[in-house]
Short mmCIF file of C-alpha atoms in Angstrom, two decimals:
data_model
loop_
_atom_site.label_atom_id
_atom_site.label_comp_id
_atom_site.label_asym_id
_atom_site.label_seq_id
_atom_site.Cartn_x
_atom_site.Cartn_y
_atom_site.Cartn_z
CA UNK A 147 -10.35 80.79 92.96
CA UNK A 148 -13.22 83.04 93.70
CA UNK A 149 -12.86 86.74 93.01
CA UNK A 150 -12.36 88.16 96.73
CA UNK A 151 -9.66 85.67 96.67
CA UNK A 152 -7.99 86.80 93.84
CA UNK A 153 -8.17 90.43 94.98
CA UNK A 154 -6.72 89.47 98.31
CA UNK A 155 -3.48 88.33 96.36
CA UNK A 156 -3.31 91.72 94.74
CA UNK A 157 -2.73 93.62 97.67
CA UNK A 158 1.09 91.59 97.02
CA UNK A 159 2.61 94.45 95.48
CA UNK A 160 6.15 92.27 94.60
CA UNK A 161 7.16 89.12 95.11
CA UNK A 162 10.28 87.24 94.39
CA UNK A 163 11.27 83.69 93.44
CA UNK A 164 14.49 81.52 94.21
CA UNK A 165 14.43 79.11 91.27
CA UNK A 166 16.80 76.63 88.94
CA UNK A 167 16.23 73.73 86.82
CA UNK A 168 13.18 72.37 85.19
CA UNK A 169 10.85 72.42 88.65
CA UNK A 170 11.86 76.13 89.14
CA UNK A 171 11.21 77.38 85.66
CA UNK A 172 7.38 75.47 85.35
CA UNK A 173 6.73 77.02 88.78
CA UNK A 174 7.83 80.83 87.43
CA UNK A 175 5.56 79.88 84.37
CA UNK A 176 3.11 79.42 86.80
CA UNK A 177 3.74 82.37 89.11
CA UNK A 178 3.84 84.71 85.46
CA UNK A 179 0.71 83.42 84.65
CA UNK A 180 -1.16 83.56 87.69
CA UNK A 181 0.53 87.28 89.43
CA UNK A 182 0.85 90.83 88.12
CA UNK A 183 4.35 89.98 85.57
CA UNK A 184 5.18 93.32 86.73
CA UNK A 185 6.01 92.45 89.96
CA UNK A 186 7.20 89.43 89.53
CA UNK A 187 11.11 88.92 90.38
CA UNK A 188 12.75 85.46 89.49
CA UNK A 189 16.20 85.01 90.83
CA UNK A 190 17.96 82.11 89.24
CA UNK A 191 20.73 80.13 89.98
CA UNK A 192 24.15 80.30 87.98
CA UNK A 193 25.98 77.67 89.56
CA UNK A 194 25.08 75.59 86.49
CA UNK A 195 27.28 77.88 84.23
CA UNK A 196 30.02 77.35 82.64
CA UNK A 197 32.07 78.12 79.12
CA UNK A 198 31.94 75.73 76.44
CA UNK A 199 33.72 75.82 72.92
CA UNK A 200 34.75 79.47 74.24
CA UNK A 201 30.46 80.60 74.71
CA UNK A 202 29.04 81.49 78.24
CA UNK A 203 26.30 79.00 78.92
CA UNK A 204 23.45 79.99 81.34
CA UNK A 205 20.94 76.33 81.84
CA UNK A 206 19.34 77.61 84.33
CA UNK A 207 18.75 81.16 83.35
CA UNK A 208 17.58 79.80 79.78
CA UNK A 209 15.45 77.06 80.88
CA UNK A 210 13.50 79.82 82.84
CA UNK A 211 13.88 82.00 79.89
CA UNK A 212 12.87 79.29 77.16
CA UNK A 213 9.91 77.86 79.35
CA UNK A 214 8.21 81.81 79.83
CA UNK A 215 8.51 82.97 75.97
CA UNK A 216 7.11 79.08 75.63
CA UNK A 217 9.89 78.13 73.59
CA UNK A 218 10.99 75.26 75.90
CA UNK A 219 10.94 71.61 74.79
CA UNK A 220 8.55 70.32 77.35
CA UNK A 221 9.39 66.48 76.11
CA UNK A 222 13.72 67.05 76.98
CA UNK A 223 12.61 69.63 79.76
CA UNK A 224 16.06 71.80 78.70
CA UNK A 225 16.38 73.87 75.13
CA UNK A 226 14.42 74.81 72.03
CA UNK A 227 11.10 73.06 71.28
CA UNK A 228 11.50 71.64 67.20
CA UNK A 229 15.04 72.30 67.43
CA UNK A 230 17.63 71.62 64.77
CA UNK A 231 21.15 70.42 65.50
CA UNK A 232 23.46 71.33 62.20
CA UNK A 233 26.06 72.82 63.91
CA UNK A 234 26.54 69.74 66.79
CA UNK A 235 26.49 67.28 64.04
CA UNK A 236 29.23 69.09 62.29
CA UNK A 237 31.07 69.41 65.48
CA UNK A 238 31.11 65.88 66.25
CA UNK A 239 32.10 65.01 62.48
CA UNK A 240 35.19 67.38 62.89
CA UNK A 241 35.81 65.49 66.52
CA UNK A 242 35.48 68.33 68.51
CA UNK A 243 33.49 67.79 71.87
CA UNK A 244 29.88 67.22 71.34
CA UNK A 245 28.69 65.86 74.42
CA UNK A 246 26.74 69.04 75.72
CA UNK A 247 24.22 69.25 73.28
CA UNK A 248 24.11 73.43 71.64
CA UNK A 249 21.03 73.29 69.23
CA UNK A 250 20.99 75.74 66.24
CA UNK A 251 18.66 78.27 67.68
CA UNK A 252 20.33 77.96 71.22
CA UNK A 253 23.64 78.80 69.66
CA UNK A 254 21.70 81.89 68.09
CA UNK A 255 21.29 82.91 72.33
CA UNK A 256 24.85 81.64 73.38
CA UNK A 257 26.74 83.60 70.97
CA UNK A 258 24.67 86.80 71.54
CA UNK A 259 24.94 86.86 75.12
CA UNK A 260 28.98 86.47 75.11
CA UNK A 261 29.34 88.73 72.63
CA UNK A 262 27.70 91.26 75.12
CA UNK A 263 29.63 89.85 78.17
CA UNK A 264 32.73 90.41 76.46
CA UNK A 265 31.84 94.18 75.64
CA UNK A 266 31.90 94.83 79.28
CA UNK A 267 27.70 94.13 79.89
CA UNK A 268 27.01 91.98 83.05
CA UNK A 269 24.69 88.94 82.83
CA UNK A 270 21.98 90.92 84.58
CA UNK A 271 22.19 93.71 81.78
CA UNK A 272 21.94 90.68 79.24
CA UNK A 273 18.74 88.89 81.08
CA UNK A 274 17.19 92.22 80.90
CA UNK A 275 17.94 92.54 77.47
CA UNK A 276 16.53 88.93 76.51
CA UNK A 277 13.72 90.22 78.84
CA UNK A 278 12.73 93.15 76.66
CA UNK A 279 13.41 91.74 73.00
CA UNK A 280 11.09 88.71 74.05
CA UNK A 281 8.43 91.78 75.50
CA UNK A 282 8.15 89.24 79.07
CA UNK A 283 6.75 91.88 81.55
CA UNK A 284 8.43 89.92 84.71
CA UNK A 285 12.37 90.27 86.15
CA UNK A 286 14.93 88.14 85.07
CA UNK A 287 18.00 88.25 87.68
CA UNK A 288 20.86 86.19 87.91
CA UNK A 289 21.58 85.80 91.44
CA UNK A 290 25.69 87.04 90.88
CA UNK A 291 27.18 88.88 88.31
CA UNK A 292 30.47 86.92 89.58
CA UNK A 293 31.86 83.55 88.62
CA UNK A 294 29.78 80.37 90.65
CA UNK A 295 30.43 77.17 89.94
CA UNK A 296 28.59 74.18 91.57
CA UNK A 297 31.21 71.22 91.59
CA UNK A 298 30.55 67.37 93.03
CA UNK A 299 32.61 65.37 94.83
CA UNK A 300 32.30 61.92 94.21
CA UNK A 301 34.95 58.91 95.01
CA UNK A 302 38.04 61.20 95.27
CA UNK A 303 37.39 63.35 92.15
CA UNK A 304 35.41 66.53 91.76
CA UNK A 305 33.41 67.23 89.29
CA UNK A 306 32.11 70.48 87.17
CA UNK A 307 28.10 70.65 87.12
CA UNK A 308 27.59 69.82 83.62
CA UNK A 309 30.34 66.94 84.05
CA UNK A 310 28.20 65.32 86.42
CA UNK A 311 24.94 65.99 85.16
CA UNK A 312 25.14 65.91 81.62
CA UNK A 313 28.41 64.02 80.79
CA UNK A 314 28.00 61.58 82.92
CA UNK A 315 24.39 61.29 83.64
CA UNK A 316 24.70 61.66 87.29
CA UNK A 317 25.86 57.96 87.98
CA UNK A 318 29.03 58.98 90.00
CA UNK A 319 28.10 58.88 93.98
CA UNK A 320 27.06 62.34 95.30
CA UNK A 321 29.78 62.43 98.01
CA UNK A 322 29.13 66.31 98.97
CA UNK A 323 28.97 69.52 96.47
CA UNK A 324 31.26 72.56 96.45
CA UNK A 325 30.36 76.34 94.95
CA UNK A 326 33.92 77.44 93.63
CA UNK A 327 34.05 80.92 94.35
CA UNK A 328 30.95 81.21 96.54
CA UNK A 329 33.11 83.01 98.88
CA UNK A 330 34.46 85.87 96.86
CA UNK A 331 30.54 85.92 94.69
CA UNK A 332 28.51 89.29 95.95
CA UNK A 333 24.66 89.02 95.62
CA UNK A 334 23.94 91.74 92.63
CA UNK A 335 22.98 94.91 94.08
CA UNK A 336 18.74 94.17 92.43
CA UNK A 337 18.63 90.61 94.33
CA UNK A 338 20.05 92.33 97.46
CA UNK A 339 17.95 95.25 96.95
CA UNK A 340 14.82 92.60 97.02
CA UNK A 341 15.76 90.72 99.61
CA UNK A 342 16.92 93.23 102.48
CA UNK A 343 14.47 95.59 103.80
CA UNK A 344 10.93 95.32 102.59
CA UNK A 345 11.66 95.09 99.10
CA UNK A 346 9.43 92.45 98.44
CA UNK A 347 5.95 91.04 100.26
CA UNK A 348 6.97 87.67 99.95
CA UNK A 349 9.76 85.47 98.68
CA UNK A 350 9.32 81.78 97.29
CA UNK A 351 11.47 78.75 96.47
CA UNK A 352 10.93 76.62 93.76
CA UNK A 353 10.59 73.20 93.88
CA UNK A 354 14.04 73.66 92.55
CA UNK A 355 16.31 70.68 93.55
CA UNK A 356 17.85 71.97 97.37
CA UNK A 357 21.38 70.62 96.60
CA UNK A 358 22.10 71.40 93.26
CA UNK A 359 19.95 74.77 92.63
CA UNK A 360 18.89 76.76 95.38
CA UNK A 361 22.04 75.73 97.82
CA UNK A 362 24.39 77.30 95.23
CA UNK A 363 22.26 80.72 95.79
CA UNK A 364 22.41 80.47 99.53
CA UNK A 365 25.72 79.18 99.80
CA UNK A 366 26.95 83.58 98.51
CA UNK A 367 27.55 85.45 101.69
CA UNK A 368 24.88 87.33 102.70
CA UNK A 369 22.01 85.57 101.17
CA UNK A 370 21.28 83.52 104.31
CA UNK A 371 21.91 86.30 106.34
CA UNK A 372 18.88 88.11 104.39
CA UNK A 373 16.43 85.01 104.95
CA UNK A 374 16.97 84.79 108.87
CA UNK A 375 16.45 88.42 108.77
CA UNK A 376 13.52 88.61 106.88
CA UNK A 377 10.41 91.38 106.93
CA UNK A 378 8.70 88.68 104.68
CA UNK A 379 7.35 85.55 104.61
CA UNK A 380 9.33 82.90 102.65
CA UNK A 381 7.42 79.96 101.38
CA UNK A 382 9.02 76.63 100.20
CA UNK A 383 7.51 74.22 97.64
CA UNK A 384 8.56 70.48 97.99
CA UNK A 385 10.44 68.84 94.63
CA UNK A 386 8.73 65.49 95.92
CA UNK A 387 5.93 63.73 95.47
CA UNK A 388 5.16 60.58 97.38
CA UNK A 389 9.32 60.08 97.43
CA UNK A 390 9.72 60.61 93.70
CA UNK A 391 11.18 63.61 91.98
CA UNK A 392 9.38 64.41 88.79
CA UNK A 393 12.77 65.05 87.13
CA UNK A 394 15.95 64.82 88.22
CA UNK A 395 18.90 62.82 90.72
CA UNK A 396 17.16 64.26 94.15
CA UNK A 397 16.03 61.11 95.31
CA UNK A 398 19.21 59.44 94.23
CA UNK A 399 21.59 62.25 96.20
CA UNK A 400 19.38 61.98 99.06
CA UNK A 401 19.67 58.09 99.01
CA UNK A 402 23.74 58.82 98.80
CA UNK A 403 23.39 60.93 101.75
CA UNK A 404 21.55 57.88 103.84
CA UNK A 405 18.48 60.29 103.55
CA UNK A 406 15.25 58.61 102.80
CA UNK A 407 13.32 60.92 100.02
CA UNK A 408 10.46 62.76 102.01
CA UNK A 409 9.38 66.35 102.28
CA UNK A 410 10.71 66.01 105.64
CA UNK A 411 14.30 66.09 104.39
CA UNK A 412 13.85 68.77 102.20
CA UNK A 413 12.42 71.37 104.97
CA UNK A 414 15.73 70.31 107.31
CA UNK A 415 17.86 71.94 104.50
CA UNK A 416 15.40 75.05 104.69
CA UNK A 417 15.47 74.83 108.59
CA UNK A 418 15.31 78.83 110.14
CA UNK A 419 15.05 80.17 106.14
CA UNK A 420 11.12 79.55 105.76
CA UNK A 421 7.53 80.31 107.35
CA UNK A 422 5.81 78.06 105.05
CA UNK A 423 5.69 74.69 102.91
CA UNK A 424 3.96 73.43 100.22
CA UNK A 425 3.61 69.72 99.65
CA UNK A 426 2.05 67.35 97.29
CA UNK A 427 -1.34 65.85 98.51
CA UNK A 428 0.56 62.67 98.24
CA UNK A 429 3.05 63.56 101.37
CA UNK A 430 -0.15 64.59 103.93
CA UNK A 431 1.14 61.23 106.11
CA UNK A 432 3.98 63.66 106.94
CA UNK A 433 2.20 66.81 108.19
CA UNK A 434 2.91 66.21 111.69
CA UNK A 435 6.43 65.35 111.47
CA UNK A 436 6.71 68.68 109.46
CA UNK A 437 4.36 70.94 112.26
CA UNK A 438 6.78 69.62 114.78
CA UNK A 439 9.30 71.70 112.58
CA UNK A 440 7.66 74.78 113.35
CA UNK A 441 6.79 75.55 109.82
CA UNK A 442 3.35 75.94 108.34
CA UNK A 443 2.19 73.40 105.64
CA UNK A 444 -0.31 73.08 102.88
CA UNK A 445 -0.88 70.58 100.77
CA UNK A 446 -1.99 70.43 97.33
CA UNK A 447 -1.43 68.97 93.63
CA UNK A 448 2.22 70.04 92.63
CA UNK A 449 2.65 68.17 89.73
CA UNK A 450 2.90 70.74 86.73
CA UNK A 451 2.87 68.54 84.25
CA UNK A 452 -0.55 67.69 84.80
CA UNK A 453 -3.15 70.09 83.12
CA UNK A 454 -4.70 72.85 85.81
CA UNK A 455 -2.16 72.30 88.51
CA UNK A 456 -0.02 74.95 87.65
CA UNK A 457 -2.97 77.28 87.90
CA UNK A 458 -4.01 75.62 91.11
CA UNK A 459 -0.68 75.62 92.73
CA UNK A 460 0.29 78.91 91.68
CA UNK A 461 -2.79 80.25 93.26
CA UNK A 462 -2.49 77.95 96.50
CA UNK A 463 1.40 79.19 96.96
CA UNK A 464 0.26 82.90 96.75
CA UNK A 465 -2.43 83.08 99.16
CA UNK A 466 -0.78 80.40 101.84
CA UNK A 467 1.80 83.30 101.29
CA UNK A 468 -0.60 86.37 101.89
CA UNK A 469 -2.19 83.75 104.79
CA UNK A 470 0.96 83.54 106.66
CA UNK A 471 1.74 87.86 106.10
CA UNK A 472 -1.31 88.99 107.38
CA UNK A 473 -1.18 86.60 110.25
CA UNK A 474 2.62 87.72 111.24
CA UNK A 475 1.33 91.53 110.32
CA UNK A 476 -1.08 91.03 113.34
CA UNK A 477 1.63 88.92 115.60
CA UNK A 478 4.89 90.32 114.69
CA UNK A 479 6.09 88.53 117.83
#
């Protein structure tokens, strides 16, 4: 990116990111490495949480945690890289459960953070603790302080998160999702802060699985309300590529849902929410299928794991971003 362009992307003073699960936390990586951290806002998702063997577990909010200190195992894509597991092998020799798998130094972040929940801190005070000891310059933010819980329905049965995604591998049909106690959850008063107003120049979504993590954020009252009413452009990136998901059961839900996996799909869930989307050079055959949307696309390389893209895509995202601003600064009609 030449220099004028960089300075360009400057003049975004903040900028905030709806994000969850491996896809989200590579593109925050990204974003940290390739914005001012200062003014960079990452709201995660916490339907993923849960308590286990009595400890408040975060996934998503660690995964994005783990993956910016560059502690994340980049081979499992979840927890500690070189991890040890003394404590879950002593578990499952006293047959206690043992199927979520707590590494040593994980614990070390489990136990810490419920000890400070149960003092009467809320899990934004704890992020921006974790924030500070680990000296990361960006914002961590839950997107509730209040209890979310993504649950599946499959076959008659519902099923916790980590039931369905860890325990059982995600085999059982996706039959629909449910967010126990979306309806009582309040955005916390930083996210809403952000996203009412002009708290923010522009606002992205990960390519963050739709069902699993970013529905659970737009599913708390308010939060959708915010998007339609938006002084900022919002800017999508697809989870695709060529109708595989680099990680993950998207394709398979979709298939469940008698969706066929294309970027197409994904931007229908985002209908009236975004101004923008970025897709994989891969999915160009679908550019005028998305146009007819009434969303702006750009294609590029998405696919983090390979060296450069990050940068690439990071930089592509932000100045589609400050593209689509300054045009809507000039048109506001």
């Amino acid at each position: 990116m030449r220099g004028h362009e960089i300075r360009e992307l400057l003049r975004m003073r903040k900028i905030a990111v709806l994000c969850g699960g491996v896809g989200g936390a590579r593109f925050a990586q990204a974003l940290y490495a390739s914005f001012p951290a200062a003014s960079l806002n990452l709201i995660v998702n916490v339907g993923d949480d849960f308590e286990h063997l009595g400890l408040k577990i975060c996934p998503d909010l660690d995964t994005v945690y783990y993956t910016l200190t560059g502690r994340n195992d980049e081979a499992r894509g979840w927890g500690v890289a070189g991890e040890s597991w003394h404590c879950l092998e002593t578990l499952s020799a006293l047959g206690a459960e043992s199927w979520f798998q707590l590494g040593d130094w994980d614990l070390a972040l489990h136990l810490a953070r419920t000890e400070m929940i149960r003092k009467g801190a809320r899990l934004t005070e704890v992020c921006a603790h974790l924030v500070q000891q680990s000296k990361l310059k960006c914002t961590l933010l839950p997107v509730t302080d209040d209890p979310l819980r993504t649950q599946i329905r499959s076959r008659g049965q519902v099923l916790d998160f980590q039931e369905y995604f860890v325990r059982e591998k995600c085999a059982p049909v996706y039959d629909g999702v449910l967010f126990a106690g979306a309806e009582t959850a309040q955005m916390t008063p930083e996210v809403k802060g952000l996203l009412t107003g002009k708290g923010i120049d522009c606002l992205m979504i990960a390519p963050s699985n739709p069902y699993l993590s970013i529905a659970p954020m737009l599913a708390i009252p308010g939060m959708r309300e915010a998007l339609h009413n938006r002084q900022f452009p919002v800017i999508a990136v697809s989870p695709l590529i060529g109708g595989q998901a680099v990680k993950g059961p998207l394709v398979k839900i979709m298939a469940e849902r008698g969706m066929s996996p294309s970027p197409v799909g994904i931007a229908q869930e985002y209908a009236g929410l975004i101004d923008g989307f970025v897709c994989d050079i891969a999915d160009q055959t679908k550019q005028e299928e998305l146009e007819a949307m009434g969303v702006q696309v750009k294609f590029t390389e998405t696919l983090m794991s390979k060296p450069g893209v990050k940068k690439t895509l990071a930089e592509a995202a932000l100045a589609f971003a400050q593209a689509i601003g300054a045009a809507e600064t000039k048109d506001p009609s």
